[in-house]
PDB file of C-alpha atoms in Angstrom:
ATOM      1  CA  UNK T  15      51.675  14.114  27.508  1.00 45.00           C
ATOM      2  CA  UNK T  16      49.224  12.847  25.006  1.00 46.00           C
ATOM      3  CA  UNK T  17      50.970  14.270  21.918  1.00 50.00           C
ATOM      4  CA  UNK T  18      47.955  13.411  19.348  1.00 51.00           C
ATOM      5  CA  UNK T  19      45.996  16.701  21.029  1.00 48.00           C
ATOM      6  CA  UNK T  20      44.565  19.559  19.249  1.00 44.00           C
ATOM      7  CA  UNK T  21      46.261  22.558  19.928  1.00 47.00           C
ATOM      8  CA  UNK T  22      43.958  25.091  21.303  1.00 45.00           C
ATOM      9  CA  UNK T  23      45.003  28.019  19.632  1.00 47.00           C
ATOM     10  CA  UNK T  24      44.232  26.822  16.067  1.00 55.00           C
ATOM     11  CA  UNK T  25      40.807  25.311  14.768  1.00 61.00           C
ATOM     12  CA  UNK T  26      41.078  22.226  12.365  1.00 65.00           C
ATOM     13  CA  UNK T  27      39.205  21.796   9.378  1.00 74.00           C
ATOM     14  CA  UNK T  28      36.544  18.758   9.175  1.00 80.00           C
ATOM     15  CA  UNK T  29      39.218  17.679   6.604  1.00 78.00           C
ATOM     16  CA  UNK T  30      42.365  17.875   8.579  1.00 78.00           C
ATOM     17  CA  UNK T  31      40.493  16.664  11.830  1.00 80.00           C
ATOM     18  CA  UNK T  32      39.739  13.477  10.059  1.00 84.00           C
ATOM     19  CA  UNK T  33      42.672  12.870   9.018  1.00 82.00           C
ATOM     20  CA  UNK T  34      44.695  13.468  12.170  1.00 84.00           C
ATOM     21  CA  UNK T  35      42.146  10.915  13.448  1.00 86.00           C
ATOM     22  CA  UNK T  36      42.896   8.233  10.651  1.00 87.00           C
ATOM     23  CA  UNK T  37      46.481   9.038  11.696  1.00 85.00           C
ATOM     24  CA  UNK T  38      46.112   7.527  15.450  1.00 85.00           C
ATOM     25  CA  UNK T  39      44.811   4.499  14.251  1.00 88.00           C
ATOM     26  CA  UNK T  40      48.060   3.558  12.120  1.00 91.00           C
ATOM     27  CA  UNK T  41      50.258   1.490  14.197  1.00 94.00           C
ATOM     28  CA  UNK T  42      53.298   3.404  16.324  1.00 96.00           C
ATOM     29  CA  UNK T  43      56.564   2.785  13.769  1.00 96.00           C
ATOM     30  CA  UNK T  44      58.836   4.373  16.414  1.00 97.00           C
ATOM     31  CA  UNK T  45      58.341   5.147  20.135  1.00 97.00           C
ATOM     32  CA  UNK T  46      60.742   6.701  22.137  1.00 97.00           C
ATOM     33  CA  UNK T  47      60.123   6.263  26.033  1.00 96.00           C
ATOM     34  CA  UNK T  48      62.009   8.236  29.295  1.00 95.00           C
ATOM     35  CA  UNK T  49      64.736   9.254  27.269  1.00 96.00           C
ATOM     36  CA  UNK T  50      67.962  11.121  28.436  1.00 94.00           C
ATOM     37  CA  UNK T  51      71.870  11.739  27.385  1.00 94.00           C
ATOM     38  CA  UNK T  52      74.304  13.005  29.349  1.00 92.00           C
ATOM     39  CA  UNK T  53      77.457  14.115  28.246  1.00 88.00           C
ATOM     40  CA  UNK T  54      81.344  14.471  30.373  1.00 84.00           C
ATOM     41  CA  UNK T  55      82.731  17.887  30.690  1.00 79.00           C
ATOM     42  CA  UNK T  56      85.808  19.308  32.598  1.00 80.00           C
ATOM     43  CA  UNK T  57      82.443  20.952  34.514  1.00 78.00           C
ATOM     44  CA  UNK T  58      81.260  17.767  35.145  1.00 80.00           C
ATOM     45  CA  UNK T  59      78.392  15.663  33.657  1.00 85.00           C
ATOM     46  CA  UNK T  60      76.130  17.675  31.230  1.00 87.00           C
ATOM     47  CA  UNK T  61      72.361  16.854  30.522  1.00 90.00           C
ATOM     48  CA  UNK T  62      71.952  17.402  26.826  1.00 91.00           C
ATOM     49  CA  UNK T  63      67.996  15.501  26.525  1.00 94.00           C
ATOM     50  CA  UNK T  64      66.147  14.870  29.176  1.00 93.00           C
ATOM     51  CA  UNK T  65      62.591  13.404  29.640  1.00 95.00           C
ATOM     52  CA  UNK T  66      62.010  12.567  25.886  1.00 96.00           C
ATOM     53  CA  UNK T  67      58.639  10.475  25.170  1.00 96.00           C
ATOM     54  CA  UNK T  68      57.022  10.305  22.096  1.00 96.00           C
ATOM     55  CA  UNK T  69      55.471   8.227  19.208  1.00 96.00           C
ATOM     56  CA  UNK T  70      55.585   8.555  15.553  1.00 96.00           C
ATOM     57  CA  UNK T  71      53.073   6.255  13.077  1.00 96.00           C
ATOM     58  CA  UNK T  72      53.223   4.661   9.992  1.00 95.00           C
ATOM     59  CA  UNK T  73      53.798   6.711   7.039  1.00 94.00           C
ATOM     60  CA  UNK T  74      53.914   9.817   9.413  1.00 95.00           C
ATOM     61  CA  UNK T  75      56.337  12.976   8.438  1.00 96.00           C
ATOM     62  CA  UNK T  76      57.211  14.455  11.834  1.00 97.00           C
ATOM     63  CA  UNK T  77      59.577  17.554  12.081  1.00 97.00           C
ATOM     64  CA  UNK T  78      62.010  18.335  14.809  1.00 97.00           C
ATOM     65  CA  UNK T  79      62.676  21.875  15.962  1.00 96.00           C
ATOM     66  CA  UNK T  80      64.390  23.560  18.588  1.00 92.00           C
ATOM     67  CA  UNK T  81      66.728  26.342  19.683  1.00 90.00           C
ATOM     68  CA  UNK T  82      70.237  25.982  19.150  1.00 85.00           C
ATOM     69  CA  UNK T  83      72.045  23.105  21.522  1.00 84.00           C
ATOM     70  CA  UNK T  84      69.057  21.711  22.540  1.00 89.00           C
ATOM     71  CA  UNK T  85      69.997  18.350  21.401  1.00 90.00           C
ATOM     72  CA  UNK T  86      68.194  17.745  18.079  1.00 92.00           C
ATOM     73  CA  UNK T  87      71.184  16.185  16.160  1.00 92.00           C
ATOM     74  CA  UNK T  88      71.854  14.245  19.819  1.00 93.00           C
ATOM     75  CA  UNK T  89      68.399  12.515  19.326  1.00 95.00           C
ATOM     76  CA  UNK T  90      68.465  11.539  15.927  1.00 95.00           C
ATOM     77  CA  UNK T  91      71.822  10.095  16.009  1.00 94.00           C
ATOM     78  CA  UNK T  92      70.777   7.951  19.455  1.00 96.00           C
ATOM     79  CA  UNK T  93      67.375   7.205  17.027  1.00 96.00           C
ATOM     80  CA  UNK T  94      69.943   5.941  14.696  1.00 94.00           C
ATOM     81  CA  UNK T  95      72.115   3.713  16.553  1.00 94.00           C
ATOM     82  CA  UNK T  96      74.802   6.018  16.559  1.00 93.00           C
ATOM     83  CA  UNK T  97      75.104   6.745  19.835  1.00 93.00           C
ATOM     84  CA  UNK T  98      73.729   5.277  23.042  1.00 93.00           C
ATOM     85  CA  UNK T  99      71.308   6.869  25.379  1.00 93.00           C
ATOM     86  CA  UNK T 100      72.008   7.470  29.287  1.00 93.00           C
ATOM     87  CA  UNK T 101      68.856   6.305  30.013  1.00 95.00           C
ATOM     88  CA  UNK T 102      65.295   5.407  28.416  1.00 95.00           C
ATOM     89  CA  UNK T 103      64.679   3.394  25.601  1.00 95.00           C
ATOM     90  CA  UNK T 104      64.025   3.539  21.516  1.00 96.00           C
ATOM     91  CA  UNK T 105      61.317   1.125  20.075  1.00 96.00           C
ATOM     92  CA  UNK T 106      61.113   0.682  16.783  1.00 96.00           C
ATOM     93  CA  UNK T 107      58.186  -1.454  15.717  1.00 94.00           C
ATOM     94  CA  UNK T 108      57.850  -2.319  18.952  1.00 94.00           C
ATOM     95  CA  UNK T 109      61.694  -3.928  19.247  1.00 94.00           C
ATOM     96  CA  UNK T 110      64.638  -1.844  21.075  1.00 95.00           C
ATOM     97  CA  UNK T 111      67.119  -0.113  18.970  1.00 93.00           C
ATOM     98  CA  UNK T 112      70.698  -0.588  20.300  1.00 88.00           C
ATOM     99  CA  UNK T 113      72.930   0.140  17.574  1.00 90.00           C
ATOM    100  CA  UNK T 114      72.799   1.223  13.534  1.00 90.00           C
ATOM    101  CA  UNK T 115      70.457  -0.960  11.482  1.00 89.00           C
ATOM    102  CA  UNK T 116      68.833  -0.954   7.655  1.00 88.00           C
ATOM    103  CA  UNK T 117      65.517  -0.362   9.121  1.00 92.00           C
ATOM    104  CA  UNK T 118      66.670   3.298   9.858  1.00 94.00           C
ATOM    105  CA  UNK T 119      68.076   5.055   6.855  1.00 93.00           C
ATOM    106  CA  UNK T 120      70.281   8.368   7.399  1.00 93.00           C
ATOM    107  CA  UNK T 121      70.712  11.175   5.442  1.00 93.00           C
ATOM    108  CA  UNK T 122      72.740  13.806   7.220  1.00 89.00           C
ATOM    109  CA  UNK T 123      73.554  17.895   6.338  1.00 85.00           C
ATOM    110  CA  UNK T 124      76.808  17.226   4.932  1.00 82.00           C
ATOM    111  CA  UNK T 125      77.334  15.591   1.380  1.00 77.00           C
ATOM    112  CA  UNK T 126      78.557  12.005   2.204  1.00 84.00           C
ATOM    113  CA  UNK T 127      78.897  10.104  -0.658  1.00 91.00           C
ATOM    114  CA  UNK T 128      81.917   8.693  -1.511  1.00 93.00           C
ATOM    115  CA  UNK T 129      83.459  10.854  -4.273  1.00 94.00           C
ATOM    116  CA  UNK T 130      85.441   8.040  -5.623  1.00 96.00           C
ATOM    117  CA  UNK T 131      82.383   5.923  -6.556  1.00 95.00           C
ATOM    118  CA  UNK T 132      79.389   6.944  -9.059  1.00 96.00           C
ATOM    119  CA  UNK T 133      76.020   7.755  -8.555  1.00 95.00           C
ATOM    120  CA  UNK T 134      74.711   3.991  -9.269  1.00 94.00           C
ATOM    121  CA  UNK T 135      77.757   2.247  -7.262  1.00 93.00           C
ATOM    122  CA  UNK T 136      76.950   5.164  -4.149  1.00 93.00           C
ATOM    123  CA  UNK T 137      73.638   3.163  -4.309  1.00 92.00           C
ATOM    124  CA  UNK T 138      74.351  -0.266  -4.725  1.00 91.00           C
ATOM    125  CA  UNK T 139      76.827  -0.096  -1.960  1.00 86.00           C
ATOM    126  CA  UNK T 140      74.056  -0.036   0.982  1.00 74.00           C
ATOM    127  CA  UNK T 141      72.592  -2.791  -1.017  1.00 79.00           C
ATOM    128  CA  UNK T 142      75.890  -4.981  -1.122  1.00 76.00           C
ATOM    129  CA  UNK T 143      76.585  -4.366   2.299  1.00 71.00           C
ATOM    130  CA  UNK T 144      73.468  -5.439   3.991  1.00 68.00           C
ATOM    131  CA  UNK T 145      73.706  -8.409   2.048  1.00 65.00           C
ATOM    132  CA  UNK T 146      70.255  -7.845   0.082  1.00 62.00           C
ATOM    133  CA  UNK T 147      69.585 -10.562  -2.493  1.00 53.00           C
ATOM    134  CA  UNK T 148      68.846  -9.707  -6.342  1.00 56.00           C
ATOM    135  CA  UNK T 149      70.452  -7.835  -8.735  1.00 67.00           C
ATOM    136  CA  UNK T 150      72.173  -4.865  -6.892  1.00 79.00           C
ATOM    137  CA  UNK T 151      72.812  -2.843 -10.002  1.00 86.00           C
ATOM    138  CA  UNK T 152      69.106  -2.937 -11.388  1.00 87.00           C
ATOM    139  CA  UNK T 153      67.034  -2.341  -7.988  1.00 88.00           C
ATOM    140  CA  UNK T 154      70.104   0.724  -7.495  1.00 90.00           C
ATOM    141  CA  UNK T 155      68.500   2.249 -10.921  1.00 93.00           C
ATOM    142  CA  UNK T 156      65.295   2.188  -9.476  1.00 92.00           C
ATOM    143  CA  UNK T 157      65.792   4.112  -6.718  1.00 92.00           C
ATOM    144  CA  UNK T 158      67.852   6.968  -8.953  1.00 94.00           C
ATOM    145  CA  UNK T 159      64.936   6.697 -11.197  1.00 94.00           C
ATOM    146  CA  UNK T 160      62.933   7.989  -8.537  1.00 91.00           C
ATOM    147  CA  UNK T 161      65.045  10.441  -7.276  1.00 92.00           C
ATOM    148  CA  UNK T 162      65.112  11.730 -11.131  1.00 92.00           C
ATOM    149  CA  UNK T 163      68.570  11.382 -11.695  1.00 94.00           C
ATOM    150  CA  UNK T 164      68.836   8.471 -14.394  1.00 95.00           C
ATOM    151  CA  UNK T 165      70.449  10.204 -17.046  1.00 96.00           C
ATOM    152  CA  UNK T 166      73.696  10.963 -14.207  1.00 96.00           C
ATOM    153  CA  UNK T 167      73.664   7.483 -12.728  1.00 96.00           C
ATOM    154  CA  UNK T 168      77.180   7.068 -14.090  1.00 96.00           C
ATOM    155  CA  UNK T 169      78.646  10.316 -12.670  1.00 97.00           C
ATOM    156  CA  UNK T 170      80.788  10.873  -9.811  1.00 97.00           C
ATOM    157  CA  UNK T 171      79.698  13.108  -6.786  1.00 95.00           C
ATOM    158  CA  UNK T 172      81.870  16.469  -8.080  1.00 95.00           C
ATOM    159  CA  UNK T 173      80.091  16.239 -11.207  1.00 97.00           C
ATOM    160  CA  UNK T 174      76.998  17.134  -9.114  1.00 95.00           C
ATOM    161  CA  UNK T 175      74.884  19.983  -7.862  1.00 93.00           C
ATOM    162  CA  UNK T 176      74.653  20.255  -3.604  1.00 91.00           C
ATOM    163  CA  UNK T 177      70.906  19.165  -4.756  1.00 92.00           C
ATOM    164  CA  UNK T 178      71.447  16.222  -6.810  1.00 94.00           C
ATOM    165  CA  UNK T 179      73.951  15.138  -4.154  1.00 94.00           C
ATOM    166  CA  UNK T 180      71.503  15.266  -1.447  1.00 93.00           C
ATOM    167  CA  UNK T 181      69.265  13.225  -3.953  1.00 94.00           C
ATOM    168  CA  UNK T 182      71.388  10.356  -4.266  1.00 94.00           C
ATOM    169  CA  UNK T 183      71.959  10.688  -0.623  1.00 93.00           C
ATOM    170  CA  UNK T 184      68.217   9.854  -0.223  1.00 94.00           C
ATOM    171  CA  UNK T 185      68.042   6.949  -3.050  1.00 93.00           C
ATOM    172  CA  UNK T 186      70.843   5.189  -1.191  1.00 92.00           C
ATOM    173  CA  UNK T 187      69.371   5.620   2.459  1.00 92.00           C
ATOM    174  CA  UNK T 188      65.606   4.214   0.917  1.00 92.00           C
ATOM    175  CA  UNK T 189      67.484   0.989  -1.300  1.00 90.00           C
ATOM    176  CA  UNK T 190      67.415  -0.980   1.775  1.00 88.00           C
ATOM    177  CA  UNK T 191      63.593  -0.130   2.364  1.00 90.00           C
ATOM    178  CA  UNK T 192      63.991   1.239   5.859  1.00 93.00           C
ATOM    179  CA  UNK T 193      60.721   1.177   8.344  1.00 94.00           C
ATOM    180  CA  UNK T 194      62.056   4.720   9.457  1.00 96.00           C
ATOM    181  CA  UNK T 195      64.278   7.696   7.141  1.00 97.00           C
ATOM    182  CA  UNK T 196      65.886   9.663   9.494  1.00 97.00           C
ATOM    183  CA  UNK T 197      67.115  13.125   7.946  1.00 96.00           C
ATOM    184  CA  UNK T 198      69.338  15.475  10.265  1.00 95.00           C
ATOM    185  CA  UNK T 199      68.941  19.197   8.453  1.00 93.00           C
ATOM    186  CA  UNK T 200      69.685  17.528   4.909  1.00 92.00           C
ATOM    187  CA  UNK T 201      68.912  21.133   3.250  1.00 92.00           C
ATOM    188  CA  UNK T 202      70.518  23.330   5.621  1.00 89.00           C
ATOM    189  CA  UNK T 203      73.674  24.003   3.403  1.00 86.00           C
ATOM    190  CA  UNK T 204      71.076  24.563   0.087  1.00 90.00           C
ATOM    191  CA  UNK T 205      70.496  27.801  -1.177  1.00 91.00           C
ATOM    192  CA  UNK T 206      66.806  28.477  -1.187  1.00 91.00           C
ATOM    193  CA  UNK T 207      65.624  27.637  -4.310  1.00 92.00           C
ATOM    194  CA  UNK T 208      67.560  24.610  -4.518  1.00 92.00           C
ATOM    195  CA  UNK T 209      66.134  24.486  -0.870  1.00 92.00           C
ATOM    196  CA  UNK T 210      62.651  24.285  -1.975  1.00 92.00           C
ATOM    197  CA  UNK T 211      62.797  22.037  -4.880  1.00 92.00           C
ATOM    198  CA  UNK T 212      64.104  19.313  -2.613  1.00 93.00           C
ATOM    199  CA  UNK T 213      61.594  19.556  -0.456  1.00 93.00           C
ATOM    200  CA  UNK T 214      59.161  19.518  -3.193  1.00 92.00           C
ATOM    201  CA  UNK T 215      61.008  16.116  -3.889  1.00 91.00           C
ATOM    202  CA  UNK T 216      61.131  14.588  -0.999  1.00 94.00           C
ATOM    203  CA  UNK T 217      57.382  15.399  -0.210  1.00 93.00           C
ATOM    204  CA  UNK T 218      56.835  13.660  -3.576  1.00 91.00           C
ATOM    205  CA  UNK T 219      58.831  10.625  -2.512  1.00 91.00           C
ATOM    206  CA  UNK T 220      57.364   9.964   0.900  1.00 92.00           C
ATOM    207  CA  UNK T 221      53.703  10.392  -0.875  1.00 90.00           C
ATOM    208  CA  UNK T 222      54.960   7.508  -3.014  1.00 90.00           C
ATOM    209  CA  UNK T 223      57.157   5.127  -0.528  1.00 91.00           C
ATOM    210  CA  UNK T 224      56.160   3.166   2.685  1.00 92.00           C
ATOM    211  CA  UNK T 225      58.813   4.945   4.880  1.00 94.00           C
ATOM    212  CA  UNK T 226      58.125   7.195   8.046  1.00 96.00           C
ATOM    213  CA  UNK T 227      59.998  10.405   7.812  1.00 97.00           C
ATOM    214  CA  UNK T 228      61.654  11.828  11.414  1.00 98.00           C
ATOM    215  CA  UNK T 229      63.567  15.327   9.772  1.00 97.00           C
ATOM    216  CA  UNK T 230      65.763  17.352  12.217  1.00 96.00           C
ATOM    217  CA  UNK T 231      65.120  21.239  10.825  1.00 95.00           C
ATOM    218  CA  UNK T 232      66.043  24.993  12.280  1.00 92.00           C
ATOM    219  CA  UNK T 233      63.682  26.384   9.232  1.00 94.00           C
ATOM    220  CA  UNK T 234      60.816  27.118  11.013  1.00 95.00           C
ATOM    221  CA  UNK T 235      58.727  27.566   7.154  1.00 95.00           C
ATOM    222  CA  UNK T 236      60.124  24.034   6.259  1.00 96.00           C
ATOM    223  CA  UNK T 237      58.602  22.249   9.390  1.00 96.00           C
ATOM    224  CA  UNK T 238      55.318  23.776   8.851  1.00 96.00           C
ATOM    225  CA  UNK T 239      55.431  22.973   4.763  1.00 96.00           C
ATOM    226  CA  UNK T 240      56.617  19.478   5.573  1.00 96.00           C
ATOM    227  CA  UNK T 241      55.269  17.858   8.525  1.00 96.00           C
ATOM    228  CA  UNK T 242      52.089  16.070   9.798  1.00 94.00           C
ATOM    229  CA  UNK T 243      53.320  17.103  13.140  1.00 95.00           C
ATOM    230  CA  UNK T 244      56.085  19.254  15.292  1.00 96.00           C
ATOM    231  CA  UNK T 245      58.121  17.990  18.099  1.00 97.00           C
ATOM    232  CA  UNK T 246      59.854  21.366  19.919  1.00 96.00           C
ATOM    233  CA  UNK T 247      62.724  21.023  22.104  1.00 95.00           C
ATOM    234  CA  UNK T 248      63.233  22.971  24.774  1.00 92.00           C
ATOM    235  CA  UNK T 249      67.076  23.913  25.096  1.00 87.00           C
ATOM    236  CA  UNK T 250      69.207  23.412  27.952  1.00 83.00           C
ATOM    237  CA  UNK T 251      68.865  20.592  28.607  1.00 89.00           C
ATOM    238  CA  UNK T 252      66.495  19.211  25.415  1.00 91.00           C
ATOM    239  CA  UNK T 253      62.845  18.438  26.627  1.00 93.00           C
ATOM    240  CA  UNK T 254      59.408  18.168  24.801  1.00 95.00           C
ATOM    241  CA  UNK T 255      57.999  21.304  24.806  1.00 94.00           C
ATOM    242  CA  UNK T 256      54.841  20.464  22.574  1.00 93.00           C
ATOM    243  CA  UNK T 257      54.215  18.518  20.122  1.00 93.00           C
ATOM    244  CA  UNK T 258      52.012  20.664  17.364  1.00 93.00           C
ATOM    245  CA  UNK T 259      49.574  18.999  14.679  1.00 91.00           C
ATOM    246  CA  UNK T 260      49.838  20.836  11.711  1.00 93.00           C
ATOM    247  CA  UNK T 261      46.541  22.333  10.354  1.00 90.00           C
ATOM    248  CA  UNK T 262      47.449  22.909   6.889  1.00 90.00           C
ATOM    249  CA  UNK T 263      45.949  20.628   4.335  1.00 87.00           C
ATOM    250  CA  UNK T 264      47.500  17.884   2.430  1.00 85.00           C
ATOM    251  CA  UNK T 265      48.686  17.626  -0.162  1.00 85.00           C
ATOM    252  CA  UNK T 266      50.557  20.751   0.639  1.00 87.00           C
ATOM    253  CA  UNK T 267      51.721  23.776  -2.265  1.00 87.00           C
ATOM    254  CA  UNK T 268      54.099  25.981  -1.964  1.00 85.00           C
ATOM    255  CA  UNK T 269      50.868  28.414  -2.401  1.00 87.00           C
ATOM    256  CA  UNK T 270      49.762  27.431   1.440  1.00 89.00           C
ATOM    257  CA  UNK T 271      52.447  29.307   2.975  1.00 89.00           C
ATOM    258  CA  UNK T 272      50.533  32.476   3.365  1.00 89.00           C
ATOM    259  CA  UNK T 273      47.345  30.674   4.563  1.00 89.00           C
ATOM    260  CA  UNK T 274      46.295  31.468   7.417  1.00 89.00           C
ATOM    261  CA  UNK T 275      46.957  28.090   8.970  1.00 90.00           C
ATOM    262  CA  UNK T 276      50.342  27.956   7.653  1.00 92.00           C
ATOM    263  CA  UNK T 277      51.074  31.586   9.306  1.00 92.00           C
ATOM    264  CA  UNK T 278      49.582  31.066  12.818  1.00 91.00           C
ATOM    265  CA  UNK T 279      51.126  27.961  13.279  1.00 93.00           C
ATOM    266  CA  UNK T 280      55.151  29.198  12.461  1.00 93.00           C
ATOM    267  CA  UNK T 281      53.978  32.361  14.219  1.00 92.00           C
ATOM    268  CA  UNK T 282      53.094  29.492  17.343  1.00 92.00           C
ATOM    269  CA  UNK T 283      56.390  27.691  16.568  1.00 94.00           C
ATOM    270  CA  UNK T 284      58.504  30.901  17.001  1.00 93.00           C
ATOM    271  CA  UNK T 285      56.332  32.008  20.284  1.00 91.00           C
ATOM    272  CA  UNK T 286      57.860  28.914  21.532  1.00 91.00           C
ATOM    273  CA  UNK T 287      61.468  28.703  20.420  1.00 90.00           C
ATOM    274  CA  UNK T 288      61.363  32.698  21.251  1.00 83.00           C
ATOM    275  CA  UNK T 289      58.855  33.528  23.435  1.00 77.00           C
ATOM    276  CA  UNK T 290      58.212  36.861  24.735  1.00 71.00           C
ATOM    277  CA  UNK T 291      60.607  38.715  27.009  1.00 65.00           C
ATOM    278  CA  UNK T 292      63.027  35.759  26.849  1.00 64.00           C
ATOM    279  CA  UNK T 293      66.567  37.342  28.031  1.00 61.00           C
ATOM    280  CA  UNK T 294      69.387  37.452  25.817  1.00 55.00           C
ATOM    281  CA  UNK T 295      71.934  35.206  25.945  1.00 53.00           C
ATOM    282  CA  UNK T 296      75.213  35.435  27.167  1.00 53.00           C
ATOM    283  CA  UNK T 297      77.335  36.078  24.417  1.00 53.00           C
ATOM    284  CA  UNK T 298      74.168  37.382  21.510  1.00 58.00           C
ATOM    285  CA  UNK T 299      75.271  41.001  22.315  1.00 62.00           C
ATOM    286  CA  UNK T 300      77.628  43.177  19.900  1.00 62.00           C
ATOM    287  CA  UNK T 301      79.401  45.360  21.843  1.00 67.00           C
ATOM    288  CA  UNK T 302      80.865  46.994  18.749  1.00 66.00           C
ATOM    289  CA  UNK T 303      82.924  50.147  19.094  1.00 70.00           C
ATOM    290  CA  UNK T 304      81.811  52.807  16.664  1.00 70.00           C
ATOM    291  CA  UNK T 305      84.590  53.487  13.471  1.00 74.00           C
ATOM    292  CA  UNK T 306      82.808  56.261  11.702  1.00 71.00           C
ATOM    293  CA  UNK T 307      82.478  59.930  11.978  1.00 72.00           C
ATOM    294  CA  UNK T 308      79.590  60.423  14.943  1.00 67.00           C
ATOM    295  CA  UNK T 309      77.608  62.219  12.541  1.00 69.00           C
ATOM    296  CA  UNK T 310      77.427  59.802   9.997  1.00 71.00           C
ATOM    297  CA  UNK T 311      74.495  57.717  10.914  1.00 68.00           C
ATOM    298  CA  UNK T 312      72.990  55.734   8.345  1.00 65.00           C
ATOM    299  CA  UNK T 313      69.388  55.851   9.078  1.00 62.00           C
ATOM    300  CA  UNK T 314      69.576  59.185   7.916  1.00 64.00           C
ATOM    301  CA  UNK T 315      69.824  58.236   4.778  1.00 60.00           C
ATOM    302  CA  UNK T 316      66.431  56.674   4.773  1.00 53.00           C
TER     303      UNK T 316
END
């Protein structure tokens, strides 16, 4: 598959084309080649990915979607180092990933600081552990500078909004300057504003560090706000359906969502994760017994 293609059923602008074409010229920051996991099971061996092959570039923001168990968390924790693949092979800059490393940085769903340690020591602790030269302390304030959350750099993680949390989650995973910042669903558990101020931040942070983003997502309006390009996942077992450039200008406003390049491509992205006529499955049916009067039938109210 050559996943730098045009989709055909959206038209680029001169703008967009151009840059997509700038884009392929950057040099590959990861490639993933032939890649499949298989899990045990009392039914036997399970294929949870299978076939996986593609390339992301310098600088590039590249969203991950998928139905439910089709292996997106699966992949970005074997991207990671944090689990080992059945078969295939993870390059990053060119060199094969075989087990956690500080040119990946991680920030997962859940909050995972550790409570007992402030918002500057939750930083400097990456710093400290990879052994990075300097002062610890002052390059740690940086990085909460830019996350805008100087003036709490001395609190402790209850003393925090889910938000600011996820902040300092994303300062400490960029203090050791990773090549790649691999984010599994990190605003899943937000409510919605809080939802879309963070990704208002974080598009403001990649604009402004050298990192490649790789962000695991269910939200089909986040992908499209977010990312240069979209990776689907097939479910069952996890394959590349397409891989989707994303037509909507940069830099991107919360205002685009109701463009019409914003709407046909989620209306594309949900085609695919739900196309037409797809059966139900096993188990998505209520087969609810009825506990009110048979003449009381709400959409008569209406």
């Amino acid at each position: 598959m050559n996943d730098m293609n045009l989709p055909s059923y959206l038209d680029q602008s001169p703008e967009v084309r151009d840059r997509f074409e700038r884009l392929k010229q950057r040099p590959v920051t990861l490639e993933v080649k032939g890649l499949h996991k298989q899990f045990d099971s009392v039914q036997g061996k399970v294929t949870a990915l299978k076939d996986i092959n593609f390339k992301v570039h310098k600088r590039e923001f590249v969203c991950v979607i998928g139905p439910s168990g089709c292996g997106k968390s699966t992949l970005i924790r074997i991207l990671a180092g944090l689990e080992q693949a059945t078969e295939g092979e993870v390059l990053l800059n060119g060199e094969a990933v075989d087990g956690p490393g500080p040119d990946r940085g991680m920030v997962f769903q859940g909050y995972t600081l550790f409570p007992w340690l402030t918002v500057k020591k939750n930083v400097m602790f990456g710093l400290e552990v990879s052994g990075r030269g300097g002062l610890p302390e002052q390059e740690a304030m940086q990085w909460i500078d830019l996350v805008g959350l100087s003036k709490f750099a001395d609190h402790y993680p209850h003393q925090l909004s889910g938000g600011m949390k996820q902040r300092v989650a994303i300062a400490r995973a960029l203090a050791n300057q990773p090549r790649i910042l691999l984010m599994d669903e990190p605003f899943g558990a937000l409510d919605a504003q809080t939802r879309a101020k963070m990704q208002s931040y974080l598009m403001e942070i990649w604009k402004n560090i050298d990192v490649t983003i790789l962000f695991i997502t269910h939200d089909l309006d986040e992908a499209v706000y977010l990312a240069d390009r979209v990776l689907v996942l097939k479910a069952h077992p996890g394959e590349v359906q397409e891989i989707i450039e994303v037509p909507v200008p940069q830099p991107r406003s919360v205002g685009q969502q109701l463009s019409p390049e914003f709407l046909a491509t989620k209306k594309r992205l949900e085609a695919l994760i739900h196309p037409p006529g797809e059966k139900e499955a096993e188990g998505d049916h209520l087969n609810m017994m009825r506990m009110v009067r048979v003449d009381d039938d709400v959409s008569d109210i209406f």
